[in-house]
mmCIF file of C-alpha atoms in Angstrom:
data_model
loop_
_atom_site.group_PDB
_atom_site.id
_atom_site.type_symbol
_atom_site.label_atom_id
_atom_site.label_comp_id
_atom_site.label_asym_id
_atom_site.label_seq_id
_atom_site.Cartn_x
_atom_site.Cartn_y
_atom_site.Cartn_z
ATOM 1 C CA UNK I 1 17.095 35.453 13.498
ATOM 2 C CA UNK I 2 15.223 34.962 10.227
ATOM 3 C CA UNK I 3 13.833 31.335 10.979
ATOM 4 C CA UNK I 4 11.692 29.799 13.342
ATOM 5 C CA UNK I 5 13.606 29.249 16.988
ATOM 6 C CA UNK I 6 12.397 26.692 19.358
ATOM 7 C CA UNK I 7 13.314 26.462 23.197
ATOM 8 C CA UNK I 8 14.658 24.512 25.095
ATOM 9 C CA UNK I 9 16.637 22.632 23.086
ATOM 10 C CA UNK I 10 16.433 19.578 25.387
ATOM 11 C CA UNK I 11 13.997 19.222 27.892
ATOM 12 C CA UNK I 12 14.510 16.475 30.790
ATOM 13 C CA UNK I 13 11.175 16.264 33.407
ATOM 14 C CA UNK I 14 10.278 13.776 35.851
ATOM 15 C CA UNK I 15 6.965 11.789 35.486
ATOM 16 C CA UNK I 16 4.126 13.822 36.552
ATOM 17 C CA UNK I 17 5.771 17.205 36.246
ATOM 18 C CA UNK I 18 4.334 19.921 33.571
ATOM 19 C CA UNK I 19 6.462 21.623 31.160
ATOM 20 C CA UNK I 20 6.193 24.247 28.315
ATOM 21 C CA UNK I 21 7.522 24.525 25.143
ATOM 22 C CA UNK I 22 8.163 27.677 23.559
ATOM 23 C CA UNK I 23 8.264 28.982 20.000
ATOM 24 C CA UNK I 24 8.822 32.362 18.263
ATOM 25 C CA UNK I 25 7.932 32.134 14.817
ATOM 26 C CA UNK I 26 8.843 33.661 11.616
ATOM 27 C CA UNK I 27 8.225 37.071 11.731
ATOM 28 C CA UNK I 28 5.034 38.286 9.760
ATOM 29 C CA UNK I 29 3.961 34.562 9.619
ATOM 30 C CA UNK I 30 0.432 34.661 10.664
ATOM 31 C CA UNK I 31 -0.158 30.257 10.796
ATOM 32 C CA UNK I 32 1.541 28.228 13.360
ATOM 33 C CA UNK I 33 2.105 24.646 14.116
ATOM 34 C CA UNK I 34 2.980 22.161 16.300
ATOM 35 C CA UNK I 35 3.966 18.434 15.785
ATOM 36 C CA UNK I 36 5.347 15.896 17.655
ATOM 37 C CA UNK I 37 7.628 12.769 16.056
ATOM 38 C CA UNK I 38 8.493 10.366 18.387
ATOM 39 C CA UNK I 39 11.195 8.288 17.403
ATOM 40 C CA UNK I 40 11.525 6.428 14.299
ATOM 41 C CA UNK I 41 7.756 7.677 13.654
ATOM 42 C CA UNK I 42 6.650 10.353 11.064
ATOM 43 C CA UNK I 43 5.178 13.533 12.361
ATOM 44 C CA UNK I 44 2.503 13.870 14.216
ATOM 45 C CA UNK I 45 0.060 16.959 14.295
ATOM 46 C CA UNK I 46 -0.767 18.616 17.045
ATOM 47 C CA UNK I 47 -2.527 21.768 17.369
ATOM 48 C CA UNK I 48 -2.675 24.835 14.069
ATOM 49 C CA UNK I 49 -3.250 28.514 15.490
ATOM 50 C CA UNK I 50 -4.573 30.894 12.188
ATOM 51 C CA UNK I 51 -4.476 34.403 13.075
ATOM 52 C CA UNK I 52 -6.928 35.376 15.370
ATOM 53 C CA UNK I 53 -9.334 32.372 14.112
ATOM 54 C CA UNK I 54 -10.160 29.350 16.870
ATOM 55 C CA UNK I 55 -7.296 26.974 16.812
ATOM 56 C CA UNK I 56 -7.439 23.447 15.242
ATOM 57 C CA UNK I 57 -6.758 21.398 18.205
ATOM 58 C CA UNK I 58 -7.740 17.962 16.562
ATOM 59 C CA UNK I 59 -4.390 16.694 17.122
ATOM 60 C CA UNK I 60 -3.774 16.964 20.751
ATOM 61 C CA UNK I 61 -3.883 13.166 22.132
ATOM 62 C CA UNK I 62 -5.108 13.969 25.409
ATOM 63 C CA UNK I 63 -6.672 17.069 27.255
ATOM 64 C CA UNK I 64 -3.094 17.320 29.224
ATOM 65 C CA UNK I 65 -1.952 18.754 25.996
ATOM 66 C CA UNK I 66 -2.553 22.978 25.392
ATOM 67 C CA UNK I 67 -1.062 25.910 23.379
ATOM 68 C CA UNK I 68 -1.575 29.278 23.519
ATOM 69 C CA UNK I 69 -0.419 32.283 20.832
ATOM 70 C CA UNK I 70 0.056 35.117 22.136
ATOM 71 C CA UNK I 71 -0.085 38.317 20.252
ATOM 72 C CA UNK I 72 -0.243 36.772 17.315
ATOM 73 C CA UNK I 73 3.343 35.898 17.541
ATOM 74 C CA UNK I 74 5.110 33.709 20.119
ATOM 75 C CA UNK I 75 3.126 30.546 20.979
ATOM 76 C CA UNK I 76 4.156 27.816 23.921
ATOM 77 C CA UNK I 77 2.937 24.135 24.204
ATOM 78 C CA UNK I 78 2.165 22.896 27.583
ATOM 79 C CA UNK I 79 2.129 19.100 29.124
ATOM 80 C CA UNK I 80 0.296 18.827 31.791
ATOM 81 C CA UNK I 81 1.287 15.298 34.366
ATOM 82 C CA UNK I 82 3.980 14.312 31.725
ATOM 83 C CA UNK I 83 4.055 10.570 31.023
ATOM 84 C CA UNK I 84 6.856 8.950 29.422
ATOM 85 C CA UNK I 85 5.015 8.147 26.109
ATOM 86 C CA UNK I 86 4.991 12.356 25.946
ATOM 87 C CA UNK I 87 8.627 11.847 25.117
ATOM 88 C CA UNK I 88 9.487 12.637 21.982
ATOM 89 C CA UNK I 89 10.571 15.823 19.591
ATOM 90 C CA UNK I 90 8.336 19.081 19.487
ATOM 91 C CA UNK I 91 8.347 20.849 16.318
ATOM 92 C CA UNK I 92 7.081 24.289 15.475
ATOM 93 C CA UNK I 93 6.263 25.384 12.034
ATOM 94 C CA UNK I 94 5.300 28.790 10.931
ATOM 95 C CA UNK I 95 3.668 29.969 7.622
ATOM 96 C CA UNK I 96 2.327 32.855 6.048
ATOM 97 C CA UNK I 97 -1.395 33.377 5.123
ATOM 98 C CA UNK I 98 -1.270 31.813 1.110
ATOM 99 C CA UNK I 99 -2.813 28.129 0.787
ATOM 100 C CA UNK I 100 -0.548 25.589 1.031
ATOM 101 C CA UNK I 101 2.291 28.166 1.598
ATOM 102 C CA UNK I 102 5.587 26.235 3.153
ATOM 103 C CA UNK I 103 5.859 25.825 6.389
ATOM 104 C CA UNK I 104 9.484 26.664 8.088
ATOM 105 C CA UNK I 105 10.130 24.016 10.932
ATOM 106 C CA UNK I 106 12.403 24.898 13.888
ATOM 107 C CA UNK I 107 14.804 22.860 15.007
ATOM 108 C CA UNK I 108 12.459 21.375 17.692
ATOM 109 C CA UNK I 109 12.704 20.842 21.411
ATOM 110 C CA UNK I 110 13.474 17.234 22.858
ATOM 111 C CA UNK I 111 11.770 16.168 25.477
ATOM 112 C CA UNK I 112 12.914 13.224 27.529
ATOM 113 C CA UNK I 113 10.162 11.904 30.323
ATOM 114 C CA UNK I 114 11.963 9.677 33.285
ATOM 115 C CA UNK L 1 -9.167 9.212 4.921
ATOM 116 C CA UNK L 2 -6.152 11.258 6.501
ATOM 117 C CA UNK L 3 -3.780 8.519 5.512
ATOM 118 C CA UNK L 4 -0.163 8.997 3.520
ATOM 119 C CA UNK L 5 1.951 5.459 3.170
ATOM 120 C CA UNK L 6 5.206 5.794 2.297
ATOM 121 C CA UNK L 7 7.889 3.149 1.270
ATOM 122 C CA UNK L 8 10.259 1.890 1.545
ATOM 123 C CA UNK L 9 10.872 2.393 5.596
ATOM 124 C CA UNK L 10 14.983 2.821 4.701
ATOM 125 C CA UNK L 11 17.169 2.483 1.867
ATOM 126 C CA UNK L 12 20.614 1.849 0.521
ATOM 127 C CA UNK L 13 21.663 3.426 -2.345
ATOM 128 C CA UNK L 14 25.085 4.302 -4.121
ATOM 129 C CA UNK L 15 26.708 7.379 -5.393
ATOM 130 C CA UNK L 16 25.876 8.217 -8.008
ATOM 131 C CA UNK L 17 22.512 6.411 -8.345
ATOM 132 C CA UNK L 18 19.047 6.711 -8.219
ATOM 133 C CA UNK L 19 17.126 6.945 -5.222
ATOM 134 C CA UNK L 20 13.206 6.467 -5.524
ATOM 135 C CA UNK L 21 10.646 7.146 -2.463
ATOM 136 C CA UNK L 22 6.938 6.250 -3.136
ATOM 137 C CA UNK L 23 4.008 7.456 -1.117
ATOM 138 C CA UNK L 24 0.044 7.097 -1.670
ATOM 139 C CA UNK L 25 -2.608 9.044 -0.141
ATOM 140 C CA UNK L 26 -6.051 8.551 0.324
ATOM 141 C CA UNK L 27 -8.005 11.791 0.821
ATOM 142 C CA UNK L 28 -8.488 13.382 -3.039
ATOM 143 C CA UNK L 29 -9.187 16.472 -1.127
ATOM 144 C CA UNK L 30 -5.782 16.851 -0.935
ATOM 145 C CA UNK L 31 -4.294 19.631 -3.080
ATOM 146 C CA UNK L 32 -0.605 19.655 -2.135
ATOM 147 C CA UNK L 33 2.262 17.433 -1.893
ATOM 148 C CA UNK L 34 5.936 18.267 -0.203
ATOM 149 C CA UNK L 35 8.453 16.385 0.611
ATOM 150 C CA UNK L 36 10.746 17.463 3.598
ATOM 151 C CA UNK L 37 14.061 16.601 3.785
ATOM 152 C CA UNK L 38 15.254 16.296 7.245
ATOM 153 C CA UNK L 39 18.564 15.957 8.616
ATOM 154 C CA UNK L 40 19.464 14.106 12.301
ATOM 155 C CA UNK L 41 18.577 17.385 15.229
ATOM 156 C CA UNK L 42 17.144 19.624 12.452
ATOM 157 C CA UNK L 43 13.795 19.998 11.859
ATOM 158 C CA UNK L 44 12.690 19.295 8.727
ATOM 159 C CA UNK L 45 13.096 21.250 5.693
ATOM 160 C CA UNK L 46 10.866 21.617 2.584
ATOM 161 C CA UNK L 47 12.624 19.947 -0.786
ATOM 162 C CA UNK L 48 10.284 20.294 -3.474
ATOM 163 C CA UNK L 49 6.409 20.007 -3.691
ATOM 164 C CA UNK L 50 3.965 19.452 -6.956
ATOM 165 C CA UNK L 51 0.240 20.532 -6.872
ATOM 166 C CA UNK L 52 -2.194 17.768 -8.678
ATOM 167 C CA UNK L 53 -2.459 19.550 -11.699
ATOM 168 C CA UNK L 54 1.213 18.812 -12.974
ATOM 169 C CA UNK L 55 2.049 14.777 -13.518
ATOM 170 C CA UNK L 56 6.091 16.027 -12.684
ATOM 171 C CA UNK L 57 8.008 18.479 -11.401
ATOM 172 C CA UNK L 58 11.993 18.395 -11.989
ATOM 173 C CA UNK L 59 14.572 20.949 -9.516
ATOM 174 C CA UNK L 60 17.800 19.737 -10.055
ATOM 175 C CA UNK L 61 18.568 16.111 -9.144
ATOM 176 C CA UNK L 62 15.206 16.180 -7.299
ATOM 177 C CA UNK L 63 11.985 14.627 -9.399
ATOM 178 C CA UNK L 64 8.017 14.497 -7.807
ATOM 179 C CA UNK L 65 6.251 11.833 -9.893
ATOM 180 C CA UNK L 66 2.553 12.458 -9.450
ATOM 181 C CA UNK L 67 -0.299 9.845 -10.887
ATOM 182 C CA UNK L 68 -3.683 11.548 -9.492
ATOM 183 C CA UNK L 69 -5.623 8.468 -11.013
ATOM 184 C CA UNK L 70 -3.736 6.058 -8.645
ATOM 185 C CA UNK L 71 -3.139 8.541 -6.066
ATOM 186 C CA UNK L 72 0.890 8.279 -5.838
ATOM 187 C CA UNK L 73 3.593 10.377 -6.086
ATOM 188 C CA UNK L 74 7.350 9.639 -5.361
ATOM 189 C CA UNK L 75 10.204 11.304 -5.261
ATOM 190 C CA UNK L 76 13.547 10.258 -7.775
ATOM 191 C CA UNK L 77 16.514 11.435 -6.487
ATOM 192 C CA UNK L 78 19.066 11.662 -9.568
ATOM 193 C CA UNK L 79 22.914 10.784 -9.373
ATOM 194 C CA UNK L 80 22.729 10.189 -5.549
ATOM 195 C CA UNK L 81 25.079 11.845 -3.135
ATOM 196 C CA UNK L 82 26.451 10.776 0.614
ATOM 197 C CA UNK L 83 25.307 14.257 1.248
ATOM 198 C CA UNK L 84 21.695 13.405 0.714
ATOM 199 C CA UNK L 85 21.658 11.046 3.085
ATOM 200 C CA UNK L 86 18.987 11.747 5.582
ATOM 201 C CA UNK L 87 15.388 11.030 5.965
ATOM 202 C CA UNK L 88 12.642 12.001 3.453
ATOM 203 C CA UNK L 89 9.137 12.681 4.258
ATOM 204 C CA UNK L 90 6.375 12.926 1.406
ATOM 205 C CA UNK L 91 3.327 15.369 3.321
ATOM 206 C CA UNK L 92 -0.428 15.911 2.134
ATOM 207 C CA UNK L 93 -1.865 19.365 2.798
ATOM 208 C CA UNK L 94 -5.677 20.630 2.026
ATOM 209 C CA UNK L 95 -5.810 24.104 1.490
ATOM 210 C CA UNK L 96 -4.592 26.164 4.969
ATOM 211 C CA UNK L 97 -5.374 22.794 6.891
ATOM 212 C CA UNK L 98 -2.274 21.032 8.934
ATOM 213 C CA UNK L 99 0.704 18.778 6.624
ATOM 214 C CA UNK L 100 -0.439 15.129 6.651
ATOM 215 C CA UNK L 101 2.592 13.168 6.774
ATOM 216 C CA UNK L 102 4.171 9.895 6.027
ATOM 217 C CA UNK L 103 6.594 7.473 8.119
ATOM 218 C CA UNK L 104 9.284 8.535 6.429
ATOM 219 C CA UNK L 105 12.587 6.884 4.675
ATOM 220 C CA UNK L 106 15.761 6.958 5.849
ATOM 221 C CA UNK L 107 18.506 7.093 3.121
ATOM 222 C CA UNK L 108 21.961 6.381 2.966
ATOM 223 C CA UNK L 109 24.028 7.074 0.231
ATOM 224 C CA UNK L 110 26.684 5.173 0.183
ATOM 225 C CA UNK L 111 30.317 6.740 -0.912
#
């Protein structure tokens, strides 16, 4: 597909448990995203991966939060010991190298903590 | 420093009027300014953006007002339509760094 794809879709965990996100990104798009909007909030940032530069990681709220990117290309967002203020929506956004190019969000994956 | 308000938090708004989202930043570092349109399950979806060099930029029904001296910009959305009912976000980006963003506003348009 030509946009950024996020999965799961939906995401139900128990407290405690780990998940992973994944995302596949726009192909060719070398910048990529994560945010998280809880609801009735705005979007919050997570983590920005820049080609094969360190990763901005000034967003994750707690060191149970990581992402990887492999390749370049496909990245996934792991909670660690879930807690039921992680629920909320994970976005991915992808962009390509030029500043302040857009950034193409997927449709997110919801994650619901019990 | 990192800070974009945005008002109001939802609003009403008749076809065929004017809709009008407002949103002030803090950081003059700041060198780009989208607004994301975002409809319930979709992620969000860039609408229009203005760079701080340009005081407005008009596409279609869709107006960014940008004062740099007071550090605002809002978004006028002309002859309103129940299909533009969703929620706006106004963003602040430096350079390559990650979208600041607001709360958000949730419209209805009313038919």
């Amino acid at each position: 597909g030509a946009g950024v794809s996020q999965s799961p879709s939906n995401k139900v965990t128990e407290k405690g448990k780990d998940v992973e996100l994944r995302c596949d990104p726009i192909s060719g798009h070398t910048a990529l995203y994560w945010y998280r909007q809880s609801l009735g909030q705005g979007l919050e940032f997570l983590i920005y991966f820049q080609g094969n530069s360190a990763p901005d990681k000034s967003g994750l709220p707690s060191d149970r939060f990581s992402a990887e990117r492999t390749g370049g290309s496909v990245s996934t967002l792991t909670i660690q010991r879930t807690q039921q203020e992680d629920s909320a929506v994970y976005l991915c956004a992808s962009s390509t190298r030029d500043p302040a190019s857009e950034q193409f969000f997927g449709p997110g994956t919801r994650l619901t903590v019990l | 420093q990192q800070q974009v308000k945005q008002s109001p938090q939802s609003l009403i708004v008749q076809k065929g009027g004017i809709s009008i989202i407002n949103c002030a930043y803090e950081n003059t570092a700041f060198d780009y300014f989208p607004w994301y349109q975002q409809f319930p399950g979709k992620g969000p979806a860039l609408l229009i953006a203005i760079r701080p060099d340009v005081s407005e930029k008009k596409e279609g029904r869709f107006t960014i007002s940008f004062n740099k001296s007071a550090k605002q910009f809002s978004l006028h959305i002309m002859d309103s339509q129940p299909g533009d009912s969703a929620t706006y976000f106004c963003a602040a980006v430096r350079g390559f760094q990650k979208l600041v963003f607001g709360t958000g506003t949730r419209l209805l348009v009313s038919p």
